[in-house]
């Protein structure tokens, strides 16, 4: 009985084997017709199954390893345990974990290779787009960023670009404000495309809520001296914003961060215009992005960018793009054309979207330049220490003709005096440290006084105002902003006896009898006469003011 049972059990197996072998010719024909064998071999190799371990018996029922699910037909071939079941050649999956592709045209040869669409490369996700930088913001800036990497880029891919395979938003929005006397600004979000070479920003599919400029375009100059329309602004390149364009250019680089388009303007070559016209407006406009913002500069000035590199690096972790030379079509989620400003050396927290103040800005400066003293403290007179005073010394105009006596007088009062000529003052990196080490800054009205921003909080500035009814102008520029900066302000107004103009004009000239009549003749006259003078200080009077300051910065 036992032998018969064995014989009877063999009969179904034989019949199954015969049926399988009868299917072989048919299956071979299918393989040859479809060309599937090479792809099957490649699939098996990618799945980590060596050719020596593989046999292809009974292809219809191929089972690569013991324990793998039995497959039914070539279309359902499953190479390896755990690998998703594929359906047809179009769905071949080369490796475990590789996203399923649809169609041979979409094969991606190598992990990390940018996918291409036509002739446009889609930039791979860069480290600069990582969540770490997005979270850390400006604090993620690496120390020692070299000038070569930091200076302008105008190629097709930069550190804020990402893969451009994200679907564009259905609509975009444009808002503009032309009411300020200082600047025009437009902000847009959605599908925004920037072509620097042509000076054009495209707002694609602008929504009904958007600002709708006449003829679909608006053009203005993105600089902060709008009121100097016939002079300064004529040297600034115009930027055009288009909302009506049947065929906007295709993106060649897509960024995952917002952008600010601005102009560096004409080169004034001094720190007042550098901060008042550019750095503070950029701070108001871009600081809220915590470094994750791309700056694009029209009128790009390499020297200016390099000079203020510490501050620009603290505002953006990406190199500034030379807008005028950039041939790429860059796509951003949002773009801000123009810089916000609240006046020279001022920030109005009521107007700032994030409530920024000038104290915040000075903290930003101190951090960007790695300055150690945030606050100044009174010096004990009995300790033998002296409060430090830096005297800004000009040349050619508004010069203190008896500067040696003035320095001696301040020293006699009890100050340690640092004499700062143009060579030191012009080196902002070095001079920032000098000023921060001091308690008091003294100088004749002029751009050099702007370095007061590097004083520790509660520091003191003394402005020497030249003759000629300049007190109002001097106070507006270098007096009024100090209270918001957390600094103390004093001024010394020169008399008619302390100006070198007395050696040029008679005493009965309008320069002395009616200075305001000179002002009415225009700024050019004021500049050439009153701002071209030098000052010879009355040392006795000057010592009295120095004594007053000394008492305020020391304790018994």
PDB file of C-alpha atoms in Angstrom, residues 195-403:
ATOM      1  CA  UNK A 195      15.747  88.201 -15.572  1.00  0.00           C
ATOM      2  CA  UNK A 196      18.523  90.521 -14.466  1.00  0.00           C
ATOM      3  CA  UNK A 197      20.102  91.073 -17.873  1.00  0.00           C
ATOM      4  CA  UNK A 198      16.920  92.727 -19.179  1.00  0.00           C
ATOM      5  CA  UNK A 199      16.105  94.300 -15.808  1.00  0.00           C
ATOM      6  CA  UNK A 200      12.685  92.622 -15.724  1.00  0.00           C
ATOM      7  CA  UNK A 201      10.637  90.903 -13.033  1.00  0.00           C
ATOM      8  CA  UNK A 202       7.651  88.827 -14.217  1.00  0.00           C
ATOM      9  CA  UNK A 203       4.629  88.267 -11.973  1.00  0.00           C
ATOM     10  CA  UNK A 204       2.962  85.280 -13.609  1.00  0.00           C
ATOM     11  CA  UNK A 205      -0.822  84.864 -13.384  1.00  0.00           C
ATOM     12  CA  UNK A 206      -1.380  87.873 -11.120  1.00  0.00           C
ATOM     13  CA  UNK A 207      -4.542  87.515  -9.059  1.00  0.00           C
ATOM     14  CA  UNK A 208      -7.475  89.905  -9.090  1.00  0.00           C
ATOM     15  CA  UNK A 209      -6.372  91.245  -5.713  1.00  0.00           C
ATOM     16  CA  UNK A 210      -2.998  92.296  -7.128  1.00  0.00           C
ATOM     17  CA  UNK A 211      -1.961  95.809  -7.971  1.00  0.00           C
ATOM     18  CA  UNK A 212      -2.656  96.260 -11.677  1.00  0.00           C
ATOM     19  CA  UNK A 213      -0.275  98.790 -13.254  1.00  0.00           C
ATOM     20  CA  UNK A 214      -1.282 100.571 -16.441  1.00  0.00           C
ATOM     21  CA  UNK A 215      -0.364  98.559 -19.553  1.00  0.00           C
ATOM     22  CA  UNK A 216       0.651  95.697 -17.260  1.00  0.00           C
ATOM     23  CA  UNK A 217       4.073  97.162 -16.384  1.00  0.00           C
ATOM     24  CA  UNK A 218       5.579  99.397 -13.728  1.00  0.00           C
ATOM     25  CA  UNK A 219       9.123 100.760 -13.843  1.00  0.00           C
ATOM     26  CA  UNK A 220      11.152 102.468 -11.108  1.00  0.00           C
ATOM     27  CA  UNK A 221      14.660 102.772  -9.706  1.00  0.00           C
ATOM     28  CA  UNK A 222      15.217 100.625  -6.564  1.00  0.00           C
ATOM     29  CA  UNK A 223      17.263 103.111  -4.518  1.00  0.00           C
ATOM     30  CA  UNK A 224      16.551 105.186  -1.409  1.00  0.00           C
ATOM     31  CA  UNK A 225      17.128 108.746  -2.655  1.00  0.00           C
ATOM     32  CA  UNK A 226      13.975 109.132  -4.708  1.00  0.00           C
ATOM     33  CA  UNK A 227      13.833 112.844  -3.799  1.00  0.00           C
ATOM     34  CA  UNK A 228      17.106 113.396  -5.692  1.00  0.00           C
ATOM     35  CA  UNK A 229      15.315 112.618  -8.938  1.00  0.00           C
ATOM     36  CA  UNK A 230      17.388 114.789 -11.248  1.00  0.00           C
ATOM     37  CA  UNK A 231      20.779 113.842  -9.824  1.00  0.00           C
ATOM     38  CA  UNK A 232      21.424 110.656  -7.838  1.00  0.00           C
ATOM     39  CA  UNK A 233      18.493 108.671  -9.209  1.00  0.00           C
ATOM     40  CA  UNK A 234      19.553 109.243 -12.806  1.00  0.00           C
ATOM     41  CA  UNK A 235      22.575 107.067 -12.080  1.00  0.00           C
ATOM     42  CA  UNK A 236      20.393 104.157 -10.928  1.00  0.00           C
ATOM     43  CA  UNK A 237      19.210 101.521 -13.413  1.00  0.00           C
ATOM     44  CA  UNK A 238      15.463 101.066 -13.788  1.00  0.00           C
ATOM     45  CA  UNK A 239      13.767  97.758 -13.036  1.00  0.00           C
ATOM     46  CA  UNK A 240      10.531  96.821 -14.824  1.00  0.00           C
ATOM     47  CA  UNK A 241       7.819  94.665 -13.264  1.00  0.00           C
ATOM     48  CA  UNK A 242       5.447  92.957 -15.700  1.00  0.00           C
ATOM     49  CA  UNK A 243       2.088  91.466 -14.791  1.00  0.00           C
ATOM     50  CA  UNK A 244       0.702  90.973 -18.305  1.00  0.00           C
ATOM     51  CA  UNK A 245       2.865  88.700 -20.399  1.00  0.00           C
ATOM     52  CA  UNK A 246       1.451  86.024 -22.694  1.00  0.00           C
ATOM     53  CA  UNK A 247       4.644  83.967 -22.618  1.00  0.00           C
ATOM     54  CA  UNK A 248       6.903  84.680 -19.628  1.00  0.00           C
ATOM     55  CA  UNK A 249      10.389  83.179 -19.938  1.00  0.00           C
ATOM     56  CA  UNK A 250      10.889  79.667 -18.593  1.00  0.00           C
ATOM     57  CA  UNK A 251      12.817  79.218 -15.355  1.00  0.00           C
ATOM     58  CA  UNK A 252      16.441  78.189 -15.729  1.00  0.00           C
ATOM     59  CA  UNK A 253      17.138  78.350 -11.975  1.00  0.00           C
ATOM     60  CA  UNK A 254      14.544  77.909  -9.245  1.00  0.00           C
ATOM     61  CA  UNK A 255      15.200  79.163  -5.709  1.00  0.00           C
ATOM     62  CA  UNK A 256      13.488  78.114  -2.511  1.00  0.00           C
ATOM     63  CA  UNK A 257      14.136  81.421  -0.729  1.00  0.00           C
ATOM     64  CA  UNK A 258      12.767  84.958  -1.229  1.00  0.00           C
ATOM     65  CA  UNK A 259      14.756  87.623  -3.090  1.00  0.00           C
ATOM     66  CA  UNK A 260      15.464  91.334  -2.648  1.00  0.00           C
ATOM     67  CA  UNK A 261      16.370  93.373  -5.722  1.00  0.00           C
ATOM     68  CA  UNK A 262      18.129  96.650  -4.898  1.00  0.00           C
ATOM     69  CA  UNK A 263      20.627  99.125  -6.300  1.00  0.00           C
ATOM     70  CA  UNK A 264      23.967  99.932  -4.740  1.00  0.00           C
ATOM     71  CA  UNK A 265      23.528 103.397  -6.253  1.00  0.00           C
ATOM     72  CA  UNK A 266      26.344 105.793  -7.096  1.00  0.00           C
ATOM     73  CA  UNK A 267      29.546 105.324  -5.120  1.00  0.00           C
ATOM     74  CA  UNK A 268      29.595 108.048  -2.435  1.00  0.00           C
ATOM     75  CA  UNK A 269      32.661 106.507  -0.858  1.00  0.00           C
ATOM     76  CA  UNK A 270      31.795 107.158   2.789  1.00  0.00           C
ATOM     77  CA  UNK A 271      30.193 105.295   5.658  1.00  0.00           C
ATOM     78  CA  UNK A 272      27.280 107.711   6.067  1.00  0.00           C
ATOM     79  CA  UNK A 273      25.862 106.939   2.629  1.00  0.00           C
ATOM     80  CA  UNK A 274      26.898 103.307   2.938  1.00  0.00           C
ATOM     81  CA  UNK A 275      24.757 102.849   6.058  1.00  0.00           C
ATOM     82  CA  UNK A 276      22.010 105.441   5.532  1.00  0.00           C
ATOM     83  CA  UNK A 277      21.300 104.705   1.862  1.00  0.00           C
ATOM     84  CA  UNK A 278      21.947 100.965   1.766  1.00  0.00           C
ATOM     85  CA  UNK A 279      22.801  98.911   4.854  1.00  0.00           C
ATOM     86  CA  UNK A 280      20.019 100.130   7.154  1.00  0.00           C
ATOM     87  CA  UNK A 281      17.368  99.910   4.382  1.00  0.00           C
ATOM     88  CA  UNK A 282      18.615  96.397   3.543  1.00  0.00           C
ATOM     89  CA  UNK A 283      18.406  95.503   7.231  1.00  0.00           C
ATOM     90  CA  UNK A 284      14.793  96.715   7.432  1.00  0.00           C
ATOM     91  CA  UNK A 285      13.895  94.838   4.235  1.00  0.00           C
ATOM     92  CA  UNK A 286      15.832  91.577   4.537  1.00  0.00           C
ATOM     93  CA  UNK A 287      16.649  90.935   8.200  1.00  0.00           C
ATOM     94  CA  UNK A 288      13.336  89.178   8.876  1.00  0.00           C
ATOM     95  CA  UNK A 289      14.430  86.246   6.678  1.00  0.00           C
ATOM     96  CA  UNK A 290      17.273  85.322   9.068  1.00  0.00           C
ATOM     97  CA  UNK A 291      19.834  84.934   6.300  1.00  0.00           C
ATOM     98  CA  UNK A 292      17.609  82.819   4.023  1.00  0.00           C
ATOM     99  CA  UNK A 293      17.227  85.498   1.349  1.00  0.00           C
ATOM    100  CA  UNK A 294      18.920  86.056  -2.006  1.00  0.00           C
ATOM    101  CA  UNK A 295      20.209  89.578  -2.689  1.00  0.00           C
ATOM    102  CA  UNK A 296      20.394  90.789  -6.305  1.00  0.00           C
ATOM    103  CA  UNK A 297      22.232  94.091  -6.857  1.00  0.00           C
ATOM    104  CA  UNK A 298      21.825  96.325  -9.875  1.00  0.00           C
ATOM    105  CA  UNK A 299      24.685  98.765 -10.333  1.00  0.00           C
ATOM    106  CA  UNK A 300      26.786  96.112  -8.628  1.00  0.00           C
ATOM    107  CA  UNK A 301      29.899  97.602  -6.998  1.00  0.00           C
ATOM    108  CA  UNK A 302      32.441  94.978  -6.041  1.00  0.00           C
ATOM    109  CA  UNK A 303      34.329  97.386  -3.795  1.00  0.00           C
ATOM    110  CA  UNK A 304      31.191  98.352  -1.866  1.00  0.00           C
ATOM    111  CA  UNK A 305      30.119  94.725  -1.447  1.00  0.00           C
ATOM    112  CA  UNK A 306      33.585  93.817  -0.199  1.00  0.00           C
ATOM    113  CA  UNK A 307      33.778  96.809   2.147  1.00  0.00           C
ATOM    114  CA  UNK A 308      30.534  95.861   3.916  1.00  0.00           C
ATOM    115  CA  UNK A 309      30.928  92.098   3.552  1.00  0.00           C
ATOM    116  CA  UNK A 310      30.478  91.430   7.298  1.00  0.00           C
ATOM    117  CA  UNK A 311      27.064  93.059   7.289  1.00  0.00           C
ATOM    118  CA  UNK A 312      25.928  91.591   3.979  1.00  0.00           C
ATOM    119  CA  UNK A 313      27.035  88.111   5.050  1.00  0.00           C
ATOM    120  CA  UNK A 314      24.980  88.553   8.231  1.00  0.00           C
ATOM    121  CA  UNK A 315      21.929  89.488   6.141  1.00  0.00           C
ATOM    122  CA  UNK A 316      22.236  86.685   3.575  1.00  0.00           C
ATOM    123  CA  UNK A 317      24.053  83.360   3.575  1.00  0.00           C
ATOM    124  CA  UNK A 318      24.262  83.490  -0.232  1.00  0.00           C
ATOM    125  CA  UNK A 319      26.630  85.455  -2.483  1.00  0.00           C
ATOM    126  CA  UNK A 320      25.146  88.655  -3.887  1.00  0.00           C
ATOM    127  CA  UNK A 321      24.100  88.249  -7.529  1.00  0.00           C
ATOM    128  CA  UNK A 322      25.230  90.846 -10.069  1.00  0.00           C
ATOM    129  CA  UNK A 323      21.741  91.602 -11.374  1.00  0.00           C
ATOM    130  CA  UNK A 324      22.812  93.496 -14.515  1.00  0.00           C
ATOM    131  CA  UNK A 325      25.123  90.725 -15.751  1.00  0.00           C
ATOM    132  CA  UNK A 326      22.884  87.788 -14.848  1.00  0.00           C
ATOM    133  CA  UNK A 327      21.513  85.958 -17.890  1.00  0.00           C
ATOM    134  CA  UNK A 328      19.606  83.296 -15.928  1.00  0.00           C
ATOM    135  CA  UNK A 329      15.842  83.383 -15.493  1.00  0.00           C
ATOM    136  CA  UNK A 330      15.552  82.935 -11.746  1.00  0.00           C
ATOM    137  CA  UNK A 331      12.276  81.880 -10.181  1.00  0.00           C
ATOM    138  CA  UNK A 332      11.479  82.770  -6.568  1.00  0.00           C
ATOM    139  CA  UNK A 333       8.532  82.194  -4.223  1.00  0.00           C
ATOM    140  CA  UNK A 334       8.578  85.926  -3.441  1.00  0.00           C
ATOM    141  CA  UNK A 335      10.518  89.001  -4.539  1.00  0.00           C
ATOM    142  CA  UNK A 336      10.923  92.449  -3.005  1.00  0.00           C
ATOM    143  CA  UNK A 337      12.055  95.148  -5.453  1.00  0.00           C
ATOM    144  CA  UNK A 338      13.428  98.208  -3.687  1.00  0.00           C
ATOM    145  CA  UNK A 339      14.457  98.802  -0.082  1.00  0.00           C
ATOM    146  CA  UNK A 340      12.335 100.113   2.749  1.00  0.00           C
ATOM    147  CA  UNK A 341      13.663 103.160   4.580  1.00  0.00           C
ATOM    148  CA  UNK A 342      12.404 105.396   7.367  1.00  0.00           C
ATOM    149  CA  UNK A 343      14.940 108.198   6.918  1.00  0.00           C
ATOM    150  CA  UNK A 344      18.692 108.611   7.234  1.00  0.00           C
ATOM    151  CA  UNK A 345      20.205 106.509  10.021  1.00  0.00           C
ATOM    152  CA  UNK A 346      16.732 105.762  11.402  1.00  0.00           C
ATOM    153  CA  UNK A 347      14.376 102.867  11.959  1.00  0.00           C
ATOM    154  CA  UNK A 348      10.800 103.507  13.024  1.00  0.00           C
ATOM    155  CA  UNK A 349       9.534 100.384  14.839  1.00  0.00           C
ATOM    156  CA  UNK A 350       5.950 101.427  14.054  1.00  0.00           C
ATOM    157  CA  UNK A 351       6.727 101.154  10.326  1.00  0.00           C
ATOM    158  CA  UNK A 352       8.886  98.036  10.532  1.00  0.00           C
ATOM    159  CA  UNK A 353       7.020  94.777   9.841  1.00  0.00           C
ATOM    160  CA  UNK A 354       8.986  93.080  12.618  1.00  0.00           C
ATOM    161  CA  UNK A 355       9.153  96.090  14.940  1.00  0.00           C
ATOM    162  CA  UNK A 356      12.911  96.540  14.501  1.00  0.00           C
ATOM    163  CA  UNK A 357      14.622  99.448  16.277  1.00  0.00           C
ATOM    164  CA  UNK A 358      17.959 101.217  15.901  1.00  0.00           C
ATOM    165  CA  UNK A 359      19.070  99.451  19.071  1.00  0.00           C
ATOM    166  CA  UNK A 360      18.371  96.168  17.301  1.00  0.00           C
ATOM    167  CA  UNK A 361      20.371  97.371  14.316  1.00  0.00           C
ATOM    168  CA  UNK A 362      23.334  98.354  16.484  1.00  0.00           C
ATOM    169  CA  UNK A 363      23.258  94.954  18.177  1.00  0.00           C
ATOM    170  CA  UNK A 364      23.300  93.472  14.678  1.00  0.00           C
ATOM    171  CA  UNK A 365      26.375  95.596  13.826  1.00  0.00           C
ATOM    172  CA  UNK A 366      28.220  94.681  16.998  1.00  0.00           C
ATOM    173  CA  UNK A 367      27.564  90.994  16.330  1.00  0.00           C
ATOM    174  CA  UNK A 368      28.498  91.151  12.622  1.00  0.00           C
ATOM    175  CA  UNK A 369      31.835  92.797  13.430  1.00  0.00           C
ATOM    176  CA  UNK A 370      32.394  90.593  16.513  1.00  0.00           C
ATOM    177  CA  UNK A 371      32.753  93.664  18.742  1.00  0.00           C
ATOM    178  CA  UNK A 372      33.172  92.878  22.425  1.00  0.00           C
ATOM    179  CA  UNK A 373      31.763  95.887  24.278  1.00  0.00           C
ATOM    180  CA  UNK A 374      27.983  96.110  24.201  1.00  0.00           C
ATOM    181  CA  UNK A 375      27.702  98.606  27.050  1.00  0.00           C
ATOM    182  CA  UNK A 376      29.998 101.231  28.461  1.00  0.00           C
ATOM    183  CA  UNK A 377      30.355 101.656  32.212  1.00  0.00           C
ATOM    184  CA  UNK A 378      31.575 104.715  34.157  1.00  0.00           C
ATOM    185  CA  UNK A 379      35.295 104.709  34.946  1.00  0.00           C
ATOM    186  CA  UNK A 380      36.389 105.239  38.543  1.00  0.00           C
ATOM    187  CA  UNK A 381      38.558 108.343  38.800  1.00  0.00           C
ATOM    188  CA  UNK A 382      40.416 106.883  41.762  1.00  0.00           C
ATOM    189  CA  UNK A 383      41.347 103.731  39.877  1.00  0.00           C
ATOM    190  CA  UNK A 384      43.956 105.444  37.758  1.00  0.00           C
ATOM    191  CA  UNK A 385      42.140 104.378  34.577  1.00  0.00           C
ATOM    192  CA  UNK A 386      41.139 106.896  31.945  1.00  0.00           C
ATOM    193  CA  UNK A 387      37.995 106.869  29.818  1.00  0.00           C
ATOM    194  CA  UNK A 388      38.878 106.461  26.136  1.00  0.00           C
ATOM    195  CA  UNK A 389      38.065 109.136  23.584  1.00  0.00           C
ATOM    196  CA  UNK A 390      38.501 108.827  19.822  1.00  0.00           C
ATOM    197  CA  UNK A 391      38.890 112.065  17.858  1.00  0.00           C
ATOM    198  CA  UNK A 392      37.981 111.831  14.160  1.00  0.00           C
ATOM    199  CA  UNK A 393      40.379 114.075  12.230  1.00  0.00           C
ATOM    200  CA  UNK A 394      39.379 115.328   8.782  1.00  0.00           C
ATOM    201  CA  UNK A 395      41.570 116.656   5.988  1.00  0.00           C
ATOM    202  CA  UNK A 396      41.012 119.343   3.307  1.00  0.00           C
ATOM    203  CA  UNK A 397      37.642 120.519   4.658  1.00  0.00           C
ATOM    204  CA  UNK A 398      36.174 120.873   8.162  1.00  0.00           C
ATOM    205  CA  UNK A 399      39.601 120.164   9.545  1.00  0.00           C
ATOM    206  CA  UNK A 400      40.538 121.132  13.097  1.00  0.00           C
ATOM    207  CA  UNK A 401      43.483 123.404  12.406  1.00  0.00           C
ATOM    208  CA  UNK A 402      44.738 123.222  16.005  1.00  0.00           C
ATOM    209  CA  UNK A 403      44.084 119.515  16.514  1.00  0.00           C
TER     210      UNK A 403
END
